[in-house]
CSV table of C-alpha atoms and ligand atoms in Angstrom, one decimal:
chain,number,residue,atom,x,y,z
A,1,UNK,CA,2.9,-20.2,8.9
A,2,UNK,CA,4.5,-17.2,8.0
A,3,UNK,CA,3.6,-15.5,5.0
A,4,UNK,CA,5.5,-14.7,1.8
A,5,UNK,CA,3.9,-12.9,-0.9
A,6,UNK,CA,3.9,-10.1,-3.0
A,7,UNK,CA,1.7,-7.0,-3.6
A,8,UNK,CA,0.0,-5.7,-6.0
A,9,UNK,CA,-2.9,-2.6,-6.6
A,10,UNK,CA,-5.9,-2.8,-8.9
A,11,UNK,CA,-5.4,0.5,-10.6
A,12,UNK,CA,-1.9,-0.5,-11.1
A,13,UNK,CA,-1.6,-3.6,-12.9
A,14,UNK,CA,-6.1,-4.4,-13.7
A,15,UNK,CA,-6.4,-2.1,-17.0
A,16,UNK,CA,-9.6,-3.4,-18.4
A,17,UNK,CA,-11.0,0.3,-17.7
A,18,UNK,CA,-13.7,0.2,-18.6
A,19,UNK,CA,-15.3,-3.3,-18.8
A,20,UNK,CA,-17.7,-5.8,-16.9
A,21,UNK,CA,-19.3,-2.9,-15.6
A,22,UNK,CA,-16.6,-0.9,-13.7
A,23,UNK,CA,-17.2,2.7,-13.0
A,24,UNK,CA,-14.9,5.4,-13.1
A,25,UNK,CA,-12.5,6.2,-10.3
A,26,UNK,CA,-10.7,9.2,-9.3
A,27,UNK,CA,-7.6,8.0,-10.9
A,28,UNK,CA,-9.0,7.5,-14.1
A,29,UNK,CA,-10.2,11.1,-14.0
A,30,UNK,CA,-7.1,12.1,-12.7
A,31,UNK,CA,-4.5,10.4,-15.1
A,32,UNK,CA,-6.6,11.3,-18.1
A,33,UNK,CA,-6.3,14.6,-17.2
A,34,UNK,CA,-3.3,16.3,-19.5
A,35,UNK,CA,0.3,17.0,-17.4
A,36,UNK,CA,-0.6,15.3,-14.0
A,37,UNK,CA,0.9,12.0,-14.7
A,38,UNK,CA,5.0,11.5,-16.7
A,39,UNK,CA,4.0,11.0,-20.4
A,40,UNK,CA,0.0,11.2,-19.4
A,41,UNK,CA,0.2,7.3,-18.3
A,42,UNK,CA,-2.8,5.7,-17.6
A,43,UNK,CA,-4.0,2.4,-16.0
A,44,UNK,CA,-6.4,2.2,-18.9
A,45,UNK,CA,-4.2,-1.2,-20.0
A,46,UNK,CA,-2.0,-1.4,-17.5
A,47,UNK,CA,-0.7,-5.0,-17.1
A,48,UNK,CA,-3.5,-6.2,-18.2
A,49,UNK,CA,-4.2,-8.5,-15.6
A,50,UNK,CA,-8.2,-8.5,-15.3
A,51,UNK,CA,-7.4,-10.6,-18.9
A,52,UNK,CA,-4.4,-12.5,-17.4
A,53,UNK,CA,-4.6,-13.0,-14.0
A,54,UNK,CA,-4.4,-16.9,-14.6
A,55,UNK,CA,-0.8,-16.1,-16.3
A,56,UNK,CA,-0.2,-14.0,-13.4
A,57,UNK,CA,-1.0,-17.0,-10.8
A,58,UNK,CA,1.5,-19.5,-12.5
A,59,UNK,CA,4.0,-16.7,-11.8
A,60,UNK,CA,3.6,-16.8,-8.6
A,61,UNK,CA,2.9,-20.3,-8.1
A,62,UNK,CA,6.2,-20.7,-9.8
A,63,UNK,CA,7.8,-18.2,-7.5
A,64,UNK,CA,6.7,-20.5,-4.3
A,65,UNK,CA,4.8,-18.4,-2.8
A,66,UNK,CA,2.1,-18.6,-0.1
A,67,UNK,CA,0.3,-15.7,-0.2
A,68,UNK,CA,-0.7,-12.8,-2.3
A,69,UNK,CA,-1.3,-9.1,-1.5
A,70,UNK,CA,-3.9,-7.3,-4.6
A,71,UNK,CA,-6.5,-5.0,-3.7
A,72,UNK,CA,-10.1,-4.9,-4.9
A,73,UNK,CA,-11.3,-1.9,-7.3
A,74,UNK,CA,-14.3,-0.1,-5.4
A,75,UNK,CA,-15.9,1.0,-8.5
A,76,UNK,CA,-15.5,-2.7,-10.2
A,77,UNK,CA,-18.0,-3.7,-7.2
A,78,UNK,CA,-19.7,-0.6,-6.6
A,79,UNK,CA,-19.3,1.4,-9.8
A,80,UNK,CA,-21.1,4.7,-8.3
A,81,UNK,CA,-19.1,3.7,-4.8
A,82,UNK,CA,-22.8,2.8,-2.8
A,83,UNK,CA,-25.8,1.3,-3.9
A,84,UNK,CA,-25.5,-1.2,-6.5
A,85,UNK,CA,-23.4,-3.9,-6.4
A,86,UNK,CA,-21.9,-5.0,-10.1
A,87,UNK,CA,-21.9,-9.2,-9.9
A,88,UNK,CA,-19.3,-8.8,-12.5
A,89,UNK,CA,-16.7,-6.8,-10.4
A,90,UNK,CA,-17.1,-9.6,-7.6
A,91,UNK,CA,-16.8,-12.5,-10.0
A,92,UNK,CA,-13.7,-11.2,-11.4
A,93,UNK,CA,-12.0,-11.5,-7.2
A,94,UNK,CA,-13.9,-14.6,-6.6
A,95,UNK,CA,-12.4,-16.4,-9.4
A,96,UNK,CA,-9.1,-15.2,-8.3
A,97,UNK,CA,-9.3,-16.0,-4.7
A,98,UNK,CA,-10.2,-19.4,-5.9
A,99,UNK,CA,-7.1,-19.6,-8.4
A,100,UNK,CA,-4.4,-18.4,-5.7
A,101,UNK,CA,-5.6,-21.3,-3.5
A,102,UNK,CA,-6.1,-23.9,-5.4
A,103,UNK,CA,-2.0,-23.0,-5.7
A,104,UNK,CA,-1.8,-22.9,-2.3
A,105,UNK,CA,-1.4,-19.2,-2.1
A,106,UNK,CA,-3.3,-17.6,0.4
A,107,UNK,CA,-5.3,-14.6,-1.2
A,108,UNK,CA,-4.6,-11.3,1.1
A,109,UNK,CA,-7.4,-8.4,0.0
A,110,UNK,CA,-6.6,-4.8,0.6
A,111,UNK,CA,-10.5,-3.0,0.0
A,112,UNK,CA,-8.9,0.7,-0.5
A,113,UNK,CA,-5.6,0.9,-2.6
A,114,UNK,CA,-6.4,4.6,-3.4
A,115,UNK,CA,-8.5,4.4,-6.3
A,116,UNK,CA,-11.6,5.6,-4.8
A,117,UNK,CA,-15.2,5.9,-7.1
A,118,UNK,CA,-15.7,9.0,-9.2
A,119,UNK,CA,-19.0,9.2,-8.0
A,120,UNK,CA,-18.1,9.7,-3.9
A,121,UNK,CA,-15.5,12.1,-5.1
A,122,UNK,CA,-17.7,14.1,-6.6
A,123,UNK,CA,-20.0,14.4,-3.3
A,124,UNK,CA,-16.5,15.3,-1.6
A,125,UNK,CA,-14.7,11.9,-1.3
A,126,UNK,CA,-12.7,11.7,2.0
A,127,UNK,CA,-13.1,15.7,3.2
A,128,UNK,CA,-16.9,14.2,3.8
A,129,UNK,CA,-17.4,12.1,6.8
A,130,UNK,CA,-20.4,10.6,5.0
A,131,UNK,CA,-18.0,8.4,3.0
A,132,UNK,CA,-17.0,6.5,6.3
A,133,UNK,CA,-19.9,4.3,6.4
A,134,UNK,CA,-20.2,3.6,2.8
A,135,UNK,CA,-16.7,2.9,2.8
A,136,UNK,CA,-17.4,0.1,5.7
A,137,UNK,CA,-20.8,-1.1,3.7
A,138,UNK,CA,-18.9,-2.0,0.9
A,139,UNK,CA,-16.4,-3.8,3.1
A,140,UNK,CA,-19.6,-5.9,4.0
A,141,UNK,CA,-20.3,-6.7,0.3
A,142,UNK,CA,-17.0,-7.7,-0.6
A,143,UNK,CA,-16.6,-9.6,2.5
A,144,UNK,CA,-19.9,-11.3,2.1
A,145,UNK,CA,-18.7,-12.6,-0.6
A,146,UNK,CA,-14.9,-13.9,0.1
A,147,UNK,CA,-14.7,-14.2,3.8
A,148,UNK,CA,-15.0,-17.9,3.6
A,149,UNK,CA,-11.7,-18.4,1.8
A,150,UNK,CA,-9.8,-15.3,3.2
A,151,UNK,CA,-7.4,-15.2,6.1
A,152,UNK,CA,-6.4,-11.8,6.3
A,153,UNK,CA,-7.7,-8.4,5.3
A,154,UNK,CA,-6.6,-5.2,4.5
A,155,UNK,CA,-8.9,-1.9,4.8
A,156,UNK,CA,-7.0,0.6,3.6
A,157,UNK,CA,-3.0,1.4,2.0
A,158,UNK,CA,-1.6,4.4,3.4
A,159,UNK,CA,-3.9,6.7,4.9
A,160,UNK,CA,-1.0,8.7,5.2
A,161,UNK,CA,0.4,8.9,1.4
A,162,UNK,CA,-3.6,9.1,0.7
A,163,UNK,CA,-3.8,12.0,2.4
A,164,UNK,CA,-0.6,13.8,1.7
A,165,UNK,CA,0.4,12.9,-2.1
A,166,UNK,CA,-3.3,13.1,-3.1
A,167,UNK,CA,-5.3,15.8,-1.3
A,168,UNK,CA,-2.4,17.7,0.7
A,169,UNK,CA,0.2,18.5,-2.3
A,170,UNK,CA,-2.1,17.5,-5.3
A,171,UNK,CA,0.5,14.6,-6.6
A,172,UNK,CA,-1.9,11.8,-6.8
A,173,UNK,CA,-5.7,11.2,-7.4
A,174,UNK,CA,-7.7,13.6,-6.8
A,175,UNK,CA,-5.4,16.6,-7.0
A,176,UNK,CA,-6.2,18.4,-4.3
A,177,UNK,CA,-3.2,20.7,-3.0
A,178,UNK,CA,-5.4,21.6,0.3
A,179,UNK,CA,-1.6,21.7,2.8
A,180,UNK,CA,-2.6,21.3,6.2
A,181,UNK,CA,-6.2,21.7,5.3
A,182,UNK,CA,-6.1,18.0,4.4
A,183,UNK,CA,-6.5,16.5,7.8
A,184,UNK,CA,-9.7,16.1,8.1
A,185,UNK,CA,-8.7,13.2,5.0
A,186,UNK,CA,-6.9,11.4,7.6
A,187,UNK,CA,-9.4,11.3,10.4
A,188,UNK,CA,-12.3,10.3,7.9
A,189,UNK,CA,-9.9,7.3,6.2
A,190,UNK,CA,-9.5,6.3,10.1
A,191,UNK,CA,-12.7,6.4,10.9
A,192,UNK,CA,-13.9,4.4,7.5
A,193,UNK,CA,-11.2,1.8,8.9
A,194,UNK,CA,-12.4,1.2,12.3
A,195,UNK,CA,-16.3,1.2,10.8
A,196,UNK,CA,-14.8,-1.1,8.3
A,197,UNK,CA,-13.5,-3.8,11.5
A,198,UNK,CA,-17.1,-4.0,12.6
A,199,UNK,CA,-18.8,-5.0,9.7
A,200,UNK,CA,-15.9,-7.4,8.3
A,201,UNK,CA,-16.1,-9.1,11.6
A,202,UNK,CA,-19.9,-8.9,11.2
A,203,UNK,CA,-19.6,-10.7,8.1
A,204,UNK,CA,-17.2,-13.5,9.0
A,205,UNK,CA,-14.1,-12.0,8.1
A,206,UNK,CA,-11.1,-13.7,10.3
A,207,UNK,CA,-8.6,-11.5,10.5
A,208,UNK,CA,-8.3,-7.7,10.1
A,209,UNK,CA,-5.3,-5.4,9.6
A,210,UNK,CA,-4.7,-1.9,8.2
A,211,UNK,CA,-1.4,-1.2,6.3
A,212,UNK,CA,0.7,1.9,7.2
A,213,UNK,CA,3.6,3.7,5.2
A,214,UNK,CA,5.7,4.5,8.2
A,215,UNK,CA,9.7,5.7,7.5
A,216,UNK,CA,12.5,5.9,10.7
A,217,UNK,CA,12.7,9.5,11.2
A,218,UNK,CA,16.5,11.3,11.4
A,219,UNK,CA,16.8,15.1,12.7
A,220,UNK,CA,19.8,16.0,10.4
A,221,UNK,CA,21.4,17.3,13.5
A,222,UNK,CA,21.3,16.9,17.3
A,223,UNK,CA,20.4,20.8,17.3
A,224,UNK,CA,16.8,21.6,18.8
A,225,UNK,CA,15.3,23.0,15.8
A,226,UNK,CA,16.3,20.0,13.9
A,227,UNK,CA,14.9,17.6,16.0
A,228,UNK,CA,12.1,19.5,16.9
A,229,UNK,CA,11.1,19.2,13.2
A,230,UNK,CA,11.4,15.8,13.6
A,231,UNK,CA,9.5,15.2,15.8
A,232,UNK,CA,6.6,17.0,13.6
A,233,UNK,CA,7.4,15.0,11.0
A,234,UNK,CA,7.2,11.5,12.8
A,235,UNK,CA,3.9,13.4,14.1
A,236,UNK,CA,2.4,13.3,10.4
A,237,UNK,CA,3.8,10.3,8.8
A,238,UNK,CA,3.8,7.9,11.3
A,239,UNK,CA,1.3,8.2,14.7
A,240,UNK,CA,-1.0,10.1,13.2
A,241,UNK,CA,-2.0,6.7,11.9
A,242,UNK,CA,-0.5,4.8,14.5
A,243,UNK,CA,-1.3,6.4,17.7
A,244,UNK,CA,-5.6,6.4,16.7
A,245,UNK,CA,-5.8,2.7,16.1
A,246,UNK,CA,-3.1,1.4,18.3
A,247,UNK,CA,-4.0,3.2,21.7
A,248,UNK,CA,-7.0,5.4,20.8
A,249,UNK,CA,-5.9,8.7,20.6
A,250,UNK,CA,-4.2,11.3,18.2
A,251,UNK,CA,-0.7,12.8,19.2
A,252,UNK,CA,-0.3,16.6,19.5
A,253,UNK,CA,-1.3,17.8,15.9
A,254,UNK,CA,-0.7,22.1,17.0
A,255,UNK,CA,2.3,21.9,14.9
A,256,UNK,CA,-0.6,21.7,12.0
A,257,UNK,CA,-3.7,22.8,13.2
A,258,UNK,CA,-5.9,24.2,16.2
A,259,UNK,CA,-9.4,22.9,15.1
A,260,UNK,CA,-9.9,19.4,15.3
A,261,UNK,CA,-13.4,19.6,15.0
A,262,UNK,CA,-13.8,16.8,12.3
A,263,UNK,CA,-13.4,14.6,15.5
A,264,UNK,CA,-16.5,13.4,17.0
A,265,UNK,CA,-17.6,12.3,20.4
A,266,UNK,CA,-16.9,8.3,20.0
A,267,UNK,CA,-15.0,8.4,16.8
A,268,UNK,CA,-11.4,7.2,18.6
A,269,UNK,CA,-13.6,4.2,20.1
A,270,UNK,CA,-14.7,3.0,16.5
A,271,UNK,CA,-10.8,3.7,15.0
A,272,UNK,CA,-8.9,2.1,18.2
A,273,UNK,CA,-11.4,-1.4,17.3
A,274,UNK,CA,-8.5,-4.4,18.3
A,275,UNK,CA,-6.5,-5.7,15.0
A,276,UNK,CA,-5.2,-8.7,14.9
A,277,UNK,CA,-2.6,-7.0,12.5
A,278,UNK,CA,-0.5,-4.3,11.8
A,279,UNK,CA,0.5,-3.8,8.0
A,280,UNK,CA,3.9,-2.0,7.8
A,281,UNK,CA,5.2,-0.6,4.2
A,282,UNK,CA,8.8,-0.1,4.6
A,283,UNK,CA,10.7,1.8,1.6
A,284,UNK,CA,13.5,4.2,3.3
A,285,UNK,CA,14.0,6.3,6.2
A,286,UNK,CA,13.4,10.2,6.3
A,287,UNK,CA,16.3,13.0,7.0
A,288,UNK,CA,14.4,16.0,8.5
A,289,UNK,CA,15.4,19.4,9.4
A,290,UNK,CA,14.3,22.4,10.7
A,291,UNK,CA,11.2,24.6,8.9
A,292,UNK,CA,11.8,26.1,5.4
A,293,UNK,CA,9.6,29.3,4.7
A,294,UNK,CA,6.7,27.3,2.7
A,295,UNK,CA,4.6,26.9,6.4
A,296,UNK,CA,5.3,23.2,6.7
A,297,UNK,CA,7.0,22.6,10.5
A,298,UNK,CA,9.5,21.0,8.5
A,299,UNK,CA,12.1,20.4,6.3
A,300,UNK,CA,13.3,17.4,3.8
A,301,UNK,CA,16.8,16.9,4.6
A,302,UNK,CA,17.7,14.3,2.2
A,303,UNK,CA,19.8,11.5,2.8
A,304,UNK,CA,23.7,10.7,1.5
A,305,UNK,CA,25.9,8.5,1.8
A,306,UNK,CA,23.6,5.3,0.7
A,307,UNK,CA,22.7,3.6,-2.4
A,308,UNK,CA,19.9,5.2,-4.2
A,309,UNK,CA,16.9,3.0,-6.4
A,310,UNK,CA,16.1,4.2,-9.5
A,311,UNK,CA,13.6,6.6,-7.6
A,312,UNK,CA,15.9,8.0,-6.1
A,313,UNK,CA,14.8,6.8,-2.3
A,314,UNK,CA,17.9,6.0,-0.4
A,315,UNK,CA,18.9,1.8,0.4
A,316,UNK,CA,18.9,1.3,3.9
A,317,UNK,CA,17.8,-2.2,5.0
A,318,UNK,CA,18.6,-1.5,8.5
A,319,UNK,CA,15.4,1.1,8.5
A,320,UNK,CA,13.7,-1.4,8.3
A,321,UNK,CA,14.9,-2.8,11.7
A,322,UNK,CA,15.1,0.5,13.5
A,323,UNK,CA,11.3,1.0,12.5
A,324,UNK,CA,10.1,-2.2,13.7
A,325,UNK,CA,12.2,-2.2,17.1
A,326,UNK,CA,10.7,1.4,17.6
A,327,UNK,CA,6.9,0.8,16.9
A,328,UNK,CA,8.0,-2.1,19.3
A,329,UNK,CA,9.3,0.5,21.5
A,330,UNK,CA,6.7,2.8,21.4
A,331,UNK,CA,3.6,0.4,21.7
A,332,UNK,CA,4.8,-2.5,23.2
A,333,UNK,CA,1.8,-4.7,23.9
A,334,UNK,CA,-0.8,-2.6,22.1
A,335,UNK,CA,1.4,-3.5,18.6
A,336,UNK,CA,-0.1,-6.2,17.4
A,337,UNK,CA,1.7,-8.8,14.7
A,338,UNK,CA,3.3,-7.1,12.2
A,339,UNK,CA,3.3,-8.1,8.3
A,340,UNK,CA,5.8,-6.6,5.9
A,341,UNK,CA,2.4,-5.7,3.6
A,342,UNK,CA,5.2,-4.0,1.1
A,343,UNK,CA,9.0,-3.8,0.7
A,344,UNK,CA,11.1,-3.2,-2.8
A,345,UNK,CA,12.7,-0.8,-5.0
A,346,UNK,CA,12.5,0.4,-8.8
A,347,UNK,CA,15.4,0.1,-11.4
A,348,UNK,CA,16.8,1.1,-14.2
A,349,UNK,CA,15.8,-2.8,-15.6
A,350,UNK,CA,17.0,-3.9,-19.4
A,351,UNK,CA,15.8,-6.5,-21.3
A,352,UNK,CA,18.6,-7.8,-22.7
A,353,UNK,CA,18.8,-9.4,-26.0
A,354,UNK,CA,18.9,-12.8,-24.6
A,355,UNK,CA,15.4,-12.1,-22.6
A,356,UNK,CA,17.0,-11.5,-19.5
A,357,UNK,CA,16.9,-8.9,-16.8
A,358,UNK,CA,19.9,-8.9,-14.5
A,359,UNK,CA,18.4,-6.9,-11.6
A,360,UNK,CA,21.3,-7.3,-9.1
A,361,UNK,CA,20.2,-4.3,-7.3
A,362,UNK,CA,16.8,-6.0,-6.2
A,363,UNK,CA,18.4,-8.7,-4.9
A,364,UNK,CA,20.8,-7.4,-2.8
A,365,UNK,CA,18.0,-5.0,-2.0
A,366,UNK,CA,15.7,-7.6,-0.8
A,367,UNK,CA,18.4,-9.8,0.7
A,368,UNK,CA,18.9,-6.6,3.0
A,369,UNK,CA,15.5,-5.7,4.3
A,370,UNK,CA,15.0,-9.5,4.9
A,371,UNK,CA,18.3,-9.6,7.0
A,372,UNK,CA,16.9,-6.6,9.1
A,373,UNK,CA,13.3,-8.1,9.2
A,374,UNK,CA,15.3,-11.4,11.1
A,375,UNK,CA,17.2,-9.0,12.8
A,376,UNK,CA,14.3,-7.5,14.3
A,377,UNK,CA,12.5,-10.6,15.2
A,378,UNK,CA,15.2,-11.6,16.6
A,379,UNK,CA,15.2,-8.4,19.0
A,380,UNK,CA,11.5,-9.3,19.6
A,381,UNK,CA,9.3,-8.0,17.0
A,382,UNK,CA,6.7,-10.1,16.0
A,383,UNK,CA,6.6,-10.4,12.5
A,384,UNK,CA,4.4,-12.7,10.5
A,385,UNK,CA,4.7,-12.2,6.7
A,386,UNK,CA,6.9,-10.4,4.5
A,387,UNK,CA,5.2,-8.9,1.0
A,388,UNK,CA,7.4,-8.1,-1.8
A,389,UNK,CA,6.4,-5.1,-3.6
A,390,UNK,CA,5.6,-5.6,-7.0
A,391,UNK,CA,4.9,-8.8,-8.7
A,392,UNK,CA,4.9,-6.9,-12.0
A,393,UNK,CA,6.4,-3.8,-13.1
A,394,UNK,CA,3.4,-1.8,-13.2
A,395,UNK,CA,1.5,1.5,-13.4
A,396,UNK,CA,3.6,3.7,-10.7
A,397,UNK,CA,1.0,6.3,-10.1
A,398,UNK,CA,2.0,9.7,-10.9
A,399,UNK,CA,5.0,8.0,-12.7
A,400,UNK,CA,3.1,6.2,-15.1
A,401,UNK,CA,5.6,3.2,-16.6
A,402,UNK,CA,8.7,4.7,-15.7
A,403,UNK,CA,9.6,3.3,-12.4
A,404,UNK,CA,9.6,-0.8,-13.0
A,405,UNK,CA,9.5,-2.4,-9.1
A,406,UNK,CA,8.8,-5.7,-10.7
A,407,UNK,CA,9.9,-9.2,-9.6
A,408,UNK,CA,8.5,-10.1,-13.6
A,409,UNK,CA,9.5,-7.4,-16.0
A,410,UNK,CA,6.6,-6.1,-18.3
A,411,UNK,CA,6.6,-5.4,-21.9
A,412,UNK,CA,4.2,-2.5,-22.1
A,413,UNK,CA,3.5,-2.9,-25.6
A,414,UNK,CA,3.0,-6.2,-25.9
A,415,UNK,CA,2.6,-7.0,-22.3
A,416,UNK,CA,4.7,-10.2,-22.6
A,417,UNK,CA,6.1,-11.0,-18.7
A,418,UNK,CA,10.1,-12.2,-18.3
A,419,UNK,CA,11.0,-12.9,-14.4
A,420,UNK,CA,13.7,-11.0,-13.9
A,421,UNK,CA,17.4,-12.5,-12.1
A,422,UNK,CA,15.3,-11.2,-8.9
A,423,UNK,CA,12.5,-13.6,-9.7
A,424,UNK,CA,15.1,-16.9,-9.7
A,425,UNK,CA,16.8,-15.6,-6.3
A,426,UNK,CA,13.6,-15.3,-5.1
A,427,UNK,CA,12.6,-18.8,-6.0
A,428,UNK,CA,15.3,-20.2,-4.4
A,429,UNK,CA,14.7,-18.1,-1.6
A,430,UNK,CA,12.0,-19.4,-0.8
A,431,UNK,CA,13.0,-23.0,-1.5
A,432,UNK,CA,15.6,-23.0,1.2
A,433,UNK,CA,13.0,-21.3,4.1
A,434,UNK,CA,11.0,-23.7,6.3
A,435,UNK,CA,7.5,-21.9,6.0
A,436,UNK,CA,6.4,-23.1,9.4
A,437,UNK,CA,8.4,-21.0,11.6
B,1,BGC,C1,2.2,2.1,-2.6
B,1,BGC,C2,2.4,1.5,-4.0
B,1,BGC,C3,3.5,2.1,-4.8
B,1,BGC,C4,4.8,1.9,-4.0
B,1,BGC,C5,6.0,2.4,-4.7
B,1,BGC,C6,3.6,2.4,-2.0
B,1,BGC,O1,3.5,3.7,-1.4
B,1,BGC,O2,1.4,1.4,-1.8
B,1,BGC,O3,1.1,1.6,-4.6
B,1,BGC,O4,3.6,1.6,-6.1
B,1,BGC,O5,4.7,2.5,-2.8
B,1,BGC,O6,5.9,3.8,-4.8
């Protein structure tokens, strides 16, 4: 059956901050803090969904769907991150997973959507290696709990923009603006993954993935510099996290760094463990050119000549298919099935005064990527489930409530949900597809 859903993060639409138990988590520091996120939005409130998750299922019940990316706040289950277990936190996902299929969705956990406990963060979060295995005990908790009625888990959501946005340029949770320093982050993330594998497996789990941001990468020019910065760049965003779990080793990082001493004797065993699933987050390609002066081998090119979201991030569906026919390419039978874990776009969305959101962009936005997803199955790639990201406009990170990627448009005041036009299409969508091929 293939799978289509869409995504959602705990920080980002749970609120309820501070109830059942939760602990803190570094992005509850972090947005508190004044000037680091637009307007100093929090996911105190959110969308309010650890109070209406139930109103939340109908939605998606209602949209046909038959699964359901969310991921699972560490510090609602562990609110110091090891240790003790908070029944609460767990009750609030077993009730859920038992909601979504009792509609028939399939629930799809993600255990690490960024928001990692205050508590580890103070004993250095991801720079310490020690987090690794408590990272891949809590796995085991969660998963001794849900593996029963789960099909498919997540470990972590973009190592990469994990790394980068939050400990290499200081964007996101925690803050950390460390540059290159940061790559011990991405090993440590790896290696929590791969520790992570063995005990969900340990603890019944059926199937296992990790989900990767990964962007097409253009030199702006056929010149050497310019595609030798590409290269780089591909380097960073893409196999750093590919190349470890897919065929066991890193590429050559000595564009970045000389030491990689945070690697261990038997590390790229435990990272490389067989998935049974790769999960890909598609939102635009990347335009890069040769090194400006700031000691990055790189440069951002931009990119013209496309439709732009309300982000900003160029349209291009066919990036999509150029990005799964390369990982194709480059991997061939060590790629295992893919799943489109997130795809979508923000807009400028109104709500009229007849309470209705005419999001024409989305649509033809997600009309596109899905035409390139077929197109690329159709060239061979193995694709098994397609995730639209976001169910609800929601708390975009550094952003706070300014960027709405919502198939249901969110009143923030009153938090009352209207589907959007995007929502209907959607529905119908899904109507027409035979869900068994
Ligand atoms: C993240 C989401 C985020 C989305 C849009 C992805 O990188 O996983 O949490 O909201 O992009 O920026």
């Amino acid at each position: 059956m293939f799978l289509w859903g869409t995504a959602t993060a705990a920080y980002q639409i749970e609120g309820a901050a501070e109830e059942d138990g939760r602990g803190l988590s570094i992005w509850d520091t972090f947005a508190r803090e004044p000037g680091r996120t637009r307007d100093g939005h929090t996911g105190d409130v959110a969308c309010d969904h650890y109070h209406r998750w139930r109103e939340d299922v109908a939605l998606m019940s209602g949209l046909g769907l038959n699964a359901y990316r969310f991921s699972i706040s560490w510090p609602r289950v562990q609110p110091l991150g090891d240790g003790a277990v908070n029944a609460r936190g767990l009750d609030f996902y077993d009730r859920l997973v038992d909601a979504l299929l009792a509609a028939g969705i399939q629930p799809v956990p993600t255990l690490f959507h960024w928001d990692l406990p205050q508590a580890l963060q103070d004993r250095g979060g991801w720079m310490n290696r020690e987090i690794a295995p408590i990272f891949a005990e809590y796995a085991r908790v969660v998963a001794e709990r849900l593996a029963d009625r789960v099909p498919l888990w997540i470990t972590l959501n973009e190592p990469f923009v994990h790394m980068a946005f939050g400990h290499a340029l200081g964007m996101h949770a925690p803050g950390q603006a460390l540059l290159t320093g940061a790559l011990p982050v991405a090993h440590h993330q790896l290696l929590a993954h791969g520790l992570a594998v063995g005990a969900l497996r340990a603890s019944g789990a059926r199937q296992v993935a990790l989900t990767n941001n990964c962007t097409p990468v253009w030199p702006a020019s056929a010149e050497e510099p310019d595609v030798r910065a590409a290269d780089a760049y591909d380097v960073l965003h893409n196999r750093l996290f590919n190349d470890p779990v897919l065929i066991g080793k890193y590429p050559d990082l000595s564009a970045y760094t000389g030491d990689l001493g945070f690697v261990h004797d038997g590390d790229l065993e435990i990272i490389s463990a067989p998935l049974d699933a790769l999960g890909i987050n598609y939102y635009n390609p990347t335009r890069i050119a040769a090194p400006a002066d700031d000691g990055l081998p790189f440069s951002d090119a931009g990119i013209t000549g496309h439709p732009v979201t309300a982000f900003g991030w160029p349209v291009v569906p066919d990036g999509l298919r150029e990005l799964l026919t390369g990982l194709k390419a480059r991997y061939g039978d060590a790629l295992p099935p893919i799943h489109i874990t997130e795809n979508g776009c923000s807009q400028e969305d109104v709500l009229t005064e007849r309470g209705t959101v005419e999001d024409a962009g989305r649509i033809a936005y997600l009309e596109g990527h899905i035409g390139a997803l077929r197109q690329a199955m159709d060239e061979g790639v193995d694709v098994r489930g397609y995730f639209v990201w976001s169910l609800l406009d929601n708390f975009e990170w550094a952003e706070g409530y300014h960027q709405r990627f919502g198939l249901v448009h969110v009143d923030f005041a009153t938090q009352r949900r209207t589907p959007k036009a995007s929502y209907a299409w959607l529905r119908s969508f899904l109507a027409d597809q035979n869900t068994d091929t």
